[in-house]
PDB file of C-alpha atoms in Angstrom:
ATOM      1  CA  MET A   3     -32.373   7.964 -27.539  1.00 49.00           C
ATOM      2  CA  ILE A   4     -34.026   6.606 -30.663  1.00 48.00           C
ATOM      3  CA  ASN A   5     -36.499   8.345 -32.988  1.00 52.00           C
ATOM      4  CA  VAL A   6     -39.100   6.176 -34.722  1.00 47.00           C
ATOM      5  CA  PRO A   7     -41.260   7.577 -37.568  1.00 51.00           C
ATOM      6  CA  VAL A   8     -44.870   6.370 -37.718  1.00 46.00           C
ATOM      7  CA  THR A   9     -46.218   6.041 -41.272  1.00 44.00           C
ATOM      8  CA  LYS A  10     -49.472   5.483 -43.098  1.00 46.00           C
ATOM      9  CA  ALA A  11     -50.058   3.939 -46.492  1.00 43.00           C
ATOM     10  CA  ALA A  12     -50.762   6.192 -49.466  1.00 46.00           C
ATOM     11  CA  SER A  13     -51.476   5.191 -53.033  1.00 44.00           C
ATOM     12  CA  ASP A  14     -47.838   4.683 -54.046  1.00 47.00           C
ATOM     13  CA  ALA A  15     -45.745   5.389 -50.943  1.00 48.00           C
ATOM     14  CA  LEU A  16     -45.574   5.565 -47.173  1.00 46.00           C
ATOM     15  CA  ASN A  17     -45.949   9.032 -45.678  1.00 51.00           C
ATOM     16  CA  THR A  18     -44.592   9.892 -42.241  1.00 47.00           C
ATOM     17  CA  VAL A  19     -47.427  11.319 -40.102  1.00 44.00           C
ATOM     18  CA  MET A  20     -45.719  11.594 -36.713  1.00 51.00           C
ATOM     19  CA  SER A  21     -42.500  10.808 -34.882  1.00 60.00           C
ATOM     20  CA  ILE A  22     -42.118   9.218 -31.439  1.00 68.00           C
ATOM     21  CA  GLU A  23     -38.974   9.415 -29.303  1.00 70.00           C
ATOM     22  CA  PHE A  24     -38.006   6.413 -27.199  1.00 70.00           C
ATOM     23  CA  THR A  25     -35.357   5.699 -24.590  1.00 74.00           C
ATOM     24  CA  LYS A  26     -33.484   2.410 -24.887  1.00 76.00           C
ATOM     25  CA  ALA A  27     -33.600   0.135 -21.840  1.00 74.00           C
ATOM     26  CA  LYS A  28     -32.376  -3.286 -20.803  1.00 74.00           C
ATOM     27  CA  ILE A  29     -35.403  -5.323 -19.715  1.00 75.00           C
ATOM     28  CA  LYS A  30     -36.089  -8.837 -18.501  1.00 72.00           C
ATOM     29  CA  ILE A  31     -39.393 -10.607 -19.240  1.00 75.00           C
ATOM     30  CA  ASN A  32     -39.980 -14.134 -17.940  1.00 72.00           C
ATOM     31  CA  GLY A  33     -36.272 -14.448 -17.200  1.00 71.00           C
ATOM     32  CA  LYS A  34     -35.203 -13.466 -20.732  1.00 78.00           C
ATOM     33  CA  ASN A  35     -33.031 -10.382 -21.345  1.00 80.00           C
ATOM     34  CA  LEU A  36     -34.406  -8.201 -24.163  1.00 80.00           C
ATOM     35  CA  ASN A  37     -33.738  -4.896 -25.889  1.00 82.00           C
ATOM     36  CA  GLY A  38     -36.450  -2.541 -24.707  1.00 77.00           C
ATOM     37  CA  LEU A  39     -37.869   0.826 -25.714  1.00 76.00           C
ATOM     38  CA  VAL A  40     -39.775   3.152 -23.373  1.00 75.00           C
ATOM     39  CA  LYS A  41     -41.487   6.316 -24.591  1.00 70.00           C
ATOM     40  CA  ARG A  42     -39.400   9.336 -23.666  1.00 64.00           C
ATOM     41  CA  GLY A  43     -40.735  11.135 -20.602  1.00 60.00           C
ATOM     42  CA  VAL A  44     -42.441   8.127 -19.003  1.00 64.00           C
ATOM     43  CA  ASP A  45     -41.846   8.429 -15.255  1.00 59.00           C
ATOM     44  CA  ILE A  46     -40.652   5.005 -14.091  1.00 61.00           C
ATOM     45  CA  SER A  47     -37.688   3.959 -11.996  1.00 60.00           C
ATOM     46  CA  PRO A  48     -35.367   0.946 -12.175  1.00 62.00           C
ATOM     47  CA  GLY A  49     -36.863  -2.194 -10.640  1.00 62.00           C
ATOM     48  CA  LYS A  50     -39.868  -4.437 -11.136  1.00 66.00           C
ATOM     49  CA  VAL A  51     -42.861  -2.814 -12.840  1.00 67.00           C
ATOM     50  CA  LYS A  52     -46.100  -4.179 -14.271  1.00 69.00           C
ATOM     51  CA  CYS A  53     -46.473  -3.521 -18.002  1.00 70.00           C
ATOM     52  CA  THR A  54     -50.045  -3.709 -19.310  1.00 67.00           C
ATOM     53  CA  SER A  55     -49.365  -3.054 -23.011  1.00 71.00           C
ATOM     54  CA  TYR A  56     -46.339  -3.862 -25.155  1.00 71.00           C
ATOM     55  CA  CYS A  57     -45.379  -4.914 -28.680  1.00 80.00           C
ATOM     56  CA  GLN A  58     -42.375  -5.968 -30.759  1.00 78.00           C
ATOM     57  CA  VAL A  59     -40.725  -3.913 -33.504  1.00 77.00           C
ATOM     58  CA  LYS A  60     -37.613  -4.301 -35.641  1.00 77.00           C
ATOM     59  CA  ILE A  61     -35.345  -1.297 -36.228  1.00 80.00           C
ATOM     60  CA  ASP A  62     -32.163  -1.603 -38.290  1.00 77.00           C
ATOM     61  CA  GLU A  63     -32.470  -5.408 -38.118  1.00 78.00           C
ATOM     62  CA  ILE A  64     -32.588  -5.340 -34.302  1.00 83.00           C
ATOM     63  CA  ASP A  65     -35.644  -6.657 -32.428  1.00 82.00           C
ATOM     64  CA  TYR A  66     -37.038  -4.406 -29.690  1.00 79.00           C
ATOM     65  CA  THR A  67     -39.864  -4.810 -27.175  1.00 81.00           C
ATOM     66  CA  VAL A  68     -41.791  -1.531 -26.840  1.00 80.00           C
ATOM     67  CA  LEU A  69     -43.326  -1.000 -23.385  1.00 74.00           C
ATOM     68  CA  TRP A  70     -46.356   1.275 -23.776  1.00 68.00           C
ATOM     69  CA  LYS A  71     -48.430   1.259 -20.602  1.00 69.00           C
ATOM     70  CA  PHE A  72     -47.706   0.542 -16.958  1.00 64.00           C
ATOM     71  CA  SER A  73     -49.815  -0.246 -13.912  1.00 62.00           C
ATOM     72  CA  ASN A  74     -50.719   2.801 -11.805  1.00 49.00           C
ATOM     73  CA  CYS A  75     -49.458   1.070  -8.670  1.00 42.00           C
ATOM     74  CA  GLN A  76     -46.444   3.395  -8.591  1.00 43.00           C
ATOM     75  CA  VAL A  77     -48.686   6.471  -8.614  1.00 37.00           C
ATOM     76  CA  GLU A  78     -50.821   5.045  -5.831  1.00 36.00           C
ATOM     77  CA  LEU A  79     -47.696   4.299  -3.833  1.00 37.00           C
ATOM     78  CA  CYS A  80     -46.435   7.858  -4.255  1.00 39.00           C
ATOM     79  CA  GLU A  81     -49.760   9.287  -3.109  1.00 40.00           C
ATOM     80  CA  ALA A  82     -49.838   7.012  -0.086  1.00 39.00           C
ATOM     81  CA  THR A  83     -46.265   7.935   0.784  1.00 42.00           C
ATOM     82  CA  ALA A  84     -47.043  11.637   0.495  1.00 42.00           C
ATOM     83  CA  GLN A  85     -50.023  11.308   2.852  1.00 47.00           C
ATOM     84  CA  ALA A  86     -48.034   9.311   5.361  1.00 45.00           C
ATOM     85  CA  ALA A  87     -45.250  11.879   5.232  1.00 47.00           C
ATOM     86  CA  ALA A  88     -47.566  14.731   6.195  1.00 48.00           C
ATOM     87  CA  GLU A  89     -46.742  13.985   9.829  1.00 50.00           C
ATOM     88  CA  PRO A  90     -43.108  12.944  10.278  1.00 56.00           C
ATOM     89  CA  THR A  91     -42.615   9.797  12.319  1.00 56.00           C
ATOM     90  CA  PRO A  92     -39.953  10.137  15.007  1.00 58.00           C
ATOM     91  CA  ALA A  93     -37.008   7.847  14.442  1.00 56.00           C
ATOM     92  CA  PRO A  94     -36.513   5.040  16.970  1.00 53.00           C
ATOM     93  CA  LYS A  95     -34.021   6.000  19.667  1.00 51.00           C
ATOM     94  CA  GLU A  96     -32.602   2.574  20.429  1.00 47.00           C
ATOM     95  CA  SER A  97     -29.919   2.750  17.756  1.00 44.00           C
ATOM     96  CA  TYR A  98     -28.627   6.110  18.948  1.00 43.00           C
ATOM     97  CA  GLU A  99     -28.138   5.238  22.586  1.00 45.00           C
ATOM     98  CA  SER A 100     -24.752   3.540  22.187  1.00 54.00           C
ATOM     99  CA  ASP A 101     -21.452   4.318  20.495  1.00 65.00           C
ATOM    100  CA  THR A 102     -22.278   8.020  20.330  1.00 74.00           C
ATOM    101  CA  ASP A 103     -18.690   9.195  19.852  1.00 78.00           C
ATOM    102  CA  THR A 104     -17.760   7.124  16.795  1.00 90.00           C
ATOM    103  CA  GLN A 105     -18.373   8.484  13.298  1.00 93.00           C
ATOM    104  CA  HIS A 106     -20.439   6.049  11.198  1.00 95.00           C
ATOM    105  CA  THR A 107     -20.752   6.334   7.407  1.00 96.00           C
ATOM    106  CA  LEU A 108     -23.313   4.648   5.145  1.00 97.00           C
ATOM    107  CA  PRO A 109     -24.096   4.898   1.398  1.00 97.00           C
ATOM    108  CA  PHE A 110     -27.418   6.354   0.224  1.00 98.00           C
ATOM    109  CA  LYS A 111     -29.094   6.163  -3.167  1.00 96.00           C
ATOM    110  CA  VAL A 112     -30.173   9.422  -4.797  1.00 97.00           C
ATOM    111  CA  LEU A 113     -33.543   9.011  -6.504  1.00 96.00           C
ATOM    112  CA  GLY A 114     -34.970  10.936  -9.467  1.00 95.00           C
ATOM    113  CA  THR A 115     -31.678  11.718 -11.191  1.00 95.00           C
ATOM    114  CA  CYS A 116     -33.092  10.862 -14.635  1.00 93.00           C
ATOM    115  CA  HIS A 117     -36.335  12.809 -14.267  1.00 90.00           C
ATOM    116  CA  SER A 118     -35.051  16.026 -15.852  1.00 93.00           C
ATOM    117  CA  THR A 119     -32.425  17.183 -18.321  1.00 94.00           C
ATOM    118  CA  CYS A 120     -31.080  19.734 -15.828  1.00 95.00           C
ATOM    119  CA  ARG A 121     -30.256  17.017 -13.301  1.00 96.00           C
ATOM    120  CA  GLN A 122     -28.548  14.914 -15.954  1.00 96.00           C
ATOM    121  CA  ASP A 123     -26.525  17.905 -17.173  1.00 95.00           C
ATOM    122  CA  ALA A 124     -25.359  18.639 -13.624  1.00 95.00           C
ATOM    123  CA  LEU A 125     -24.359  15.012 -13.053  1.00 96.00           C
ATOM    124  CA  GLU A 126     -22.577  14.797 -16.400  1.00 95.00           C
ATOM    125  CA  GLU A 127     -20.530  17.846 -15.464  1.00 95.00           C
ATOM    126  CA  ALA A 128     -19.814  16.414 -12.008  1.00 95.00           C
ATOM    127  CA  TYR A 129     -18.807  13.095 -13.577  1.00 95.00           C
ATOM    128  CA  SER A 130     -16.267  14.834 -15.813  1.00 94.00           C
ATOM    129  CA  TYR A 131     -14.879  16.783 -12.842  1.00 92.00           C
ATOM    130  CA  LEU A 132     -14.280  13.561 -10.909  1.00 92.00           C
ATOM    131  CA  ASN A 133     -13.074  11.265 -13.676  1.00 89.00           C
ATOM    132  CA  GLU A 134     -11.494  13.521 -16.292  1.00 89.00           C
ATOM    133  CA  TYR A 135     -10.130  16.493 -14.366  1.00 87.00           C
ATOM    134  CA  ASN A 136      -9.642  14.827 -10.955  1.00 86.00           C
ATOM    135  CA  ARG A 137     -11.402  17.733  -9.260  1.00 89.00           C
ATOM    136  CA  PRO A 138     -13.531  17.474  -6.115  1.00 89.00           C
ATOM    137  CA  VAL A 139     -17.317  17.602  -6.294  1.00 93.00           C
ATOM    138  CA  PHE A 140     -19.130  18.854  -3.207  1.00 95.00           C
ATOM    139  CA  VAL A 141     -22.619  17.772  -2.213  1.00 97.00           C
ATOM    140  CA  LYS A 142     -25.194  19.111   0.239  1.00 97.00           C
ATOM    141  CA  LEU A 143     -28.687  18.251   1.493  1.00 98.00           C
ATOM    142  CA  GLU A 144     -31.634  20.604   1.952  1.00 97.00           C
ATOM    143  CA  HIS A 145     -35.047  20.116   3.524  1.00 98.00           C
ATOM    144  CA  GLU A 146     -37.496  20.987   0.719  1.00 96.00           C
ATOM    145  CA  VAL A 147     -40.436  22.204   2.802  1.00 94.00           C
ATOM    146  CA  ASP A 148     -42.368  23.477  -0.243  1.00 95.00           C
ATOM    147  CA  ASN A 149     -42.286  20.095  -2.018  1.00 95.00           C
ATOM    148  CA  ALA A 150     -45.764  19.465  -3.467  1.00 94.00           C
ATOM    149  CA  TYR A 151     -45.685  15.734  -2.744  1.00 92.00           C
ATOM    150  CA  ASP A 152     -43.760  15.429   0.505  1.00 96.00           C
ATOM    151  CA  SER A 153     -43.149  18.292   2.930  1.00 95.00           C
ATOM    152  CA  ASN A 154     -40.385  16.223   4.540  1.00 97.00           C
ATOM    153  CA  ALA A 155     -38.475  15.709   1.277  1.00 98.00           C
ATOM    154  CA  ILE A 156     -34.690  16.076   1.402  1.00 98.00           C
ATOM    155  CA  ALA A 157     -33.151  17.277  -1.867  1.00 98.00           C
ATOM    156  CA  VAL A 158     -29.587  16.483  -2.947  1.00 98.00           C
ATOM    157  CA  PHE A 159     -27.424  19.153  -4.595  1.00 98.00           C
ATOM    158  CA  VAL A 160     -23.970  18.912  -6.202  1.00 97.00           C
ATOM    159  CA  GLN A 161     -21.523  21.755  -6.762  1.00 91.00           C
ATOM    160  CA  THR A 162     -19.423  21.567  -9.883  1.00 78.00           C
ATOM    161  CA  ASP A 163     -18.546  25.187 -10.610  1.00 78.00           C
ATOM    162  CA  TYR A 164     -19.721  28.070  -8.468  1.00 81.00           C
ATOM    163  CA  GLU A 165     -23.252  26.979  -7.639  1.00 91.00           C
ATOM    164  CA  TYR A 166     -25.122  23.977  -6.312  1.00 96.00           C
ATOM    165  CA  LYS A 167     -27.578  22.209  -8.613  1.00 96.00           C
ATOM    166  CA  LYS A 168     -30.305  19.794  -7.556  1.00 97.00           C
ATOM    167  CA  VAL A 169     -29.865  16.254  -8.843  1.00 97.00           C
ATOM    168  CA  GLY A 170     -32.429  14.226  -6.879  1.00 97.00           C
ATOM    169  CA  TYR A 171     -33.774  13.199  -3.473  1.00 98.00           C
ATOM    170  CA  ILE A 172     -33.112  10.950  -0.498  1.00 97.00           C
ATOM    171  CA  ALA A 173     -35.597   8.038  -0.410  1.00 96.00           C
ATOM    172  CA  SER A 174     -38.712   9.200   1.463  1.00 96.00           C
ATOM    173  CA  GLU A 175     -38.674   6.235   3.851  1.00 96.00           C
ATOM    174  CA  LEU A 176     -35.221   7.292   5.093  1.00 98.00           C
ATOM    175  CA  THR A 177     -35.686  11.051   5.511  1.00 97.00           C
ATOM    176  CA  LYS A 178     -36.927  10.743   9.107  1.00 96.00           C
ATOM    177  CA  TYR A 179     -33.535   9.303  10.060  1.00 97.00           C
ATOM    178  CA  VAL A 180     -31.639  12.148   8.363  1.00 98.00           C
ATOM    179  CA  HIS A 181     -33.639  15.270   9.298  1.00 97.00           C
ATOM    180  CA  GLN A 182     -32.349  15.492  12.859  1.00 94.00           C
ATOM    181  CA  HIS A 183     -28.729  15.596  11.637  1.00 96.00           C
ATOM    182  CA  LEU A 184     -28.989  18.222   8.878  1.00 97.00           C
ATOM    183  CA  HIS A 185     -27.708  21.020  11.151  1.00 94.00           C
ATOM    184  CA  ASP A 186     -25.300  18.893  13.171  1.00 95.00           C
ATOM    185  CA  PRO A 187     -21.697  20.135  12.679  1.00 94.00           C
ATOM    186  CA  ASP A 188     -20.464  16.526  12.878  1.00 94.00           C
ATOM    187  CA  PHE A 189     -22.772  15.432  10.056  1.00 97.00           C
ATOM    188  CA  THR A 190     -21.034  15.227   6.660  1.00 97.00           C
ATOM    189  CA  VAL A 191     -22.126  14.453   3.099  1.00 97.00           C
ATOM    190  CA  SER A 192     -19.838  13.317   0.289  1.00 96.00           C
ATOM    191  CA  VAL A 193     -19.957  11.767  -3.180  1.00 96.00           C
ATOM    192  CA  ARG A 194     -19.287   8.035  -3.234  1.00 96.00           C
ATOM    193  CA  HIS A 195     -19.474   7.659  -7.013  1.00 95.00           C
ATOM    194  CA  ILE A 196     -21.239   8.895 -10.153  1.00 95.00           C
ATOM    195  CA  ARG A 197     -21.931   6.370 -12.910  1.00 93.00           C
ATOM    196  CA  PHE A 198     -23.513   6.324 -16.341  1.00 92.00           C
ATOM    197  CA  CYS A 199     -25.821   3.289 -16.412  1.00 89.00           C
ATOM    198  CA  THR A 200     -27.406   1.663 -19.457  1.00 83.00           C
ATOM    199  CA  ASN A 201     -28.870  -1.402 -17.744  1.00 76.00           C
ATOM    200  CA  PHE A 202     -31.619   0.465 -15.858  1.00 71.00           C
ATOM    201  CA  TRP A 203     -35.102   1.400 -17.047  1.00 74.00           C
ATOM    202  CA  MET A 204     -33.949   4.975 -17.498  1.00 82.00           C
ATOM    203  CA  VAL A 205     -30.508   5.291 -19.083  1.00 90.00           C
ATOM    204  CA  GLY A 206     -28.401   8.078 -17.648  1.00 93.00           C
ATOM    205  CA  TYR A 207     -26.171   9.300 -14.831  1.00 94.00           C
ATOM    206  CA  TYR A 208     -26.746   8.056 -11.283  1.00 96.00           C
ATOM    207  CA  ILE A 209     -25.106   9.243  -8.080  1.00 96.00           C
ATOM    208  CA  THR A 210     -24.529   7.522  -4.744  1.00 97.00           C
ATOM    209  CA  ILE A 211     -23.641   9.628  -1.704  1.00 97.00           C
ATOM    210  CA  GLU A 212     -22.272   8.850   1.747  1.00 97.00           C
ATOM    211  CA  LEU A 213     -23.714  10.295   4.952  1.00 98.00           C
ATOM    212  CA  SER A 214     -21.598  10.295   8.089  1.00 97.00           C
ATOM    213  CA  LYS A 215     -22.721  11.015  11.658  1.00 96.00           C
ATOM    214  CA  LYS A 216     -21.710  10.307  15.227  1.00 94.00           C
ATOM    215  CA  GLY A 217     -23.431   7.269  16.681  1.00 94.00           C
ATOM    216  CA  LEU A 218     -24.948   4.199  15.095  1.00 94.00           C
ATOM    217  CA  TRP A 219     -27.464   4.518  12.277  1.00 96.00           C
ATOM    218  CA  ASP A 220     -30.907   3.018  12.775  1.00 96.00           C
ATOM    219  CA  LYS A 221     -31.227  -0.614  11.692  1.00 95.00           C
ATOM    220  CA  GLU A 222     -33.607   0.377   8.854  1.00 96.00           C
ATOM    221  CA  VAL A 223     -30.947   2.678   7.408  1.00 97.00           C
ATOM    222  CA  VAL A 224     -28.323  -0.052   7.693  1.00 96.00           C
ATOM    223  CA  LYS A 225     -30.678  -2.484   5.963  1.00 95.00           C
ATOM    224  CA  ALA A 226     -31.291  -0.043   3.096  1.00 95.00           C
ATOM    225  CA  SER A 227     -27.564   0.656   2.726  1.00 96.00           C
ATOM    226  CA  LYS A 228     -26.889  -3.023   2.047  1.00 94.00           C
ATOM    227  CA  ARG A 229     -28.896  -2.712  -1.180  1.00 93.00           C
ATOM    228  CA  VAL A 230     -26.823   0.226  -2.419  1.00 93.00           C
ATOM    229  CA  LYS A 231     -24.255  -0.722  -5.061  1.00 81.00           C
TER     230      LYS A 231
END
């Protein structure tokens, strides 16, 4: 986090009139890696985004590119996804018809981990349990029926002490393949790894989980798992 004072000229000095907090980010523009700053609280995720307003500043002799405004395509996508999710689409059955007795495990990304301080605090604690104290961290999934944007949302919770804390969500395009297994006794959820990343748009802790079930996963789930690091 970096705090930048904004000043105005007076007769003999510069007076600070406001202060803006930014989050540092690693960005790439036209193939060139740059030091970036994004206003704290801006809701964007790692990946390609369209920036409509930016500028350059120098802080402590370091050049930064400040990203101010972004295209609303992400908002439109979220709204479209929420509408489409109003009626859950049944998962294709072809992938489940064979190899029904073998347990298959795939990695899943957890989205939205950097969207609140509470989620980051929970992941930081879980990270220390795993890497400093060598203690287990348990994870569970819950269907969040009262979610304002997607009634089919599946929330991810981690347990570090005596209670579970929400840290994010399963990607909405994959929830239809997970819902039918939530109450299956053979279905298991575990932590694959927790990492602190500085090369994403939003610097912070990220978690990857593993879901295991009997029978083959749908080909769309397998395809998505190949993009999970």
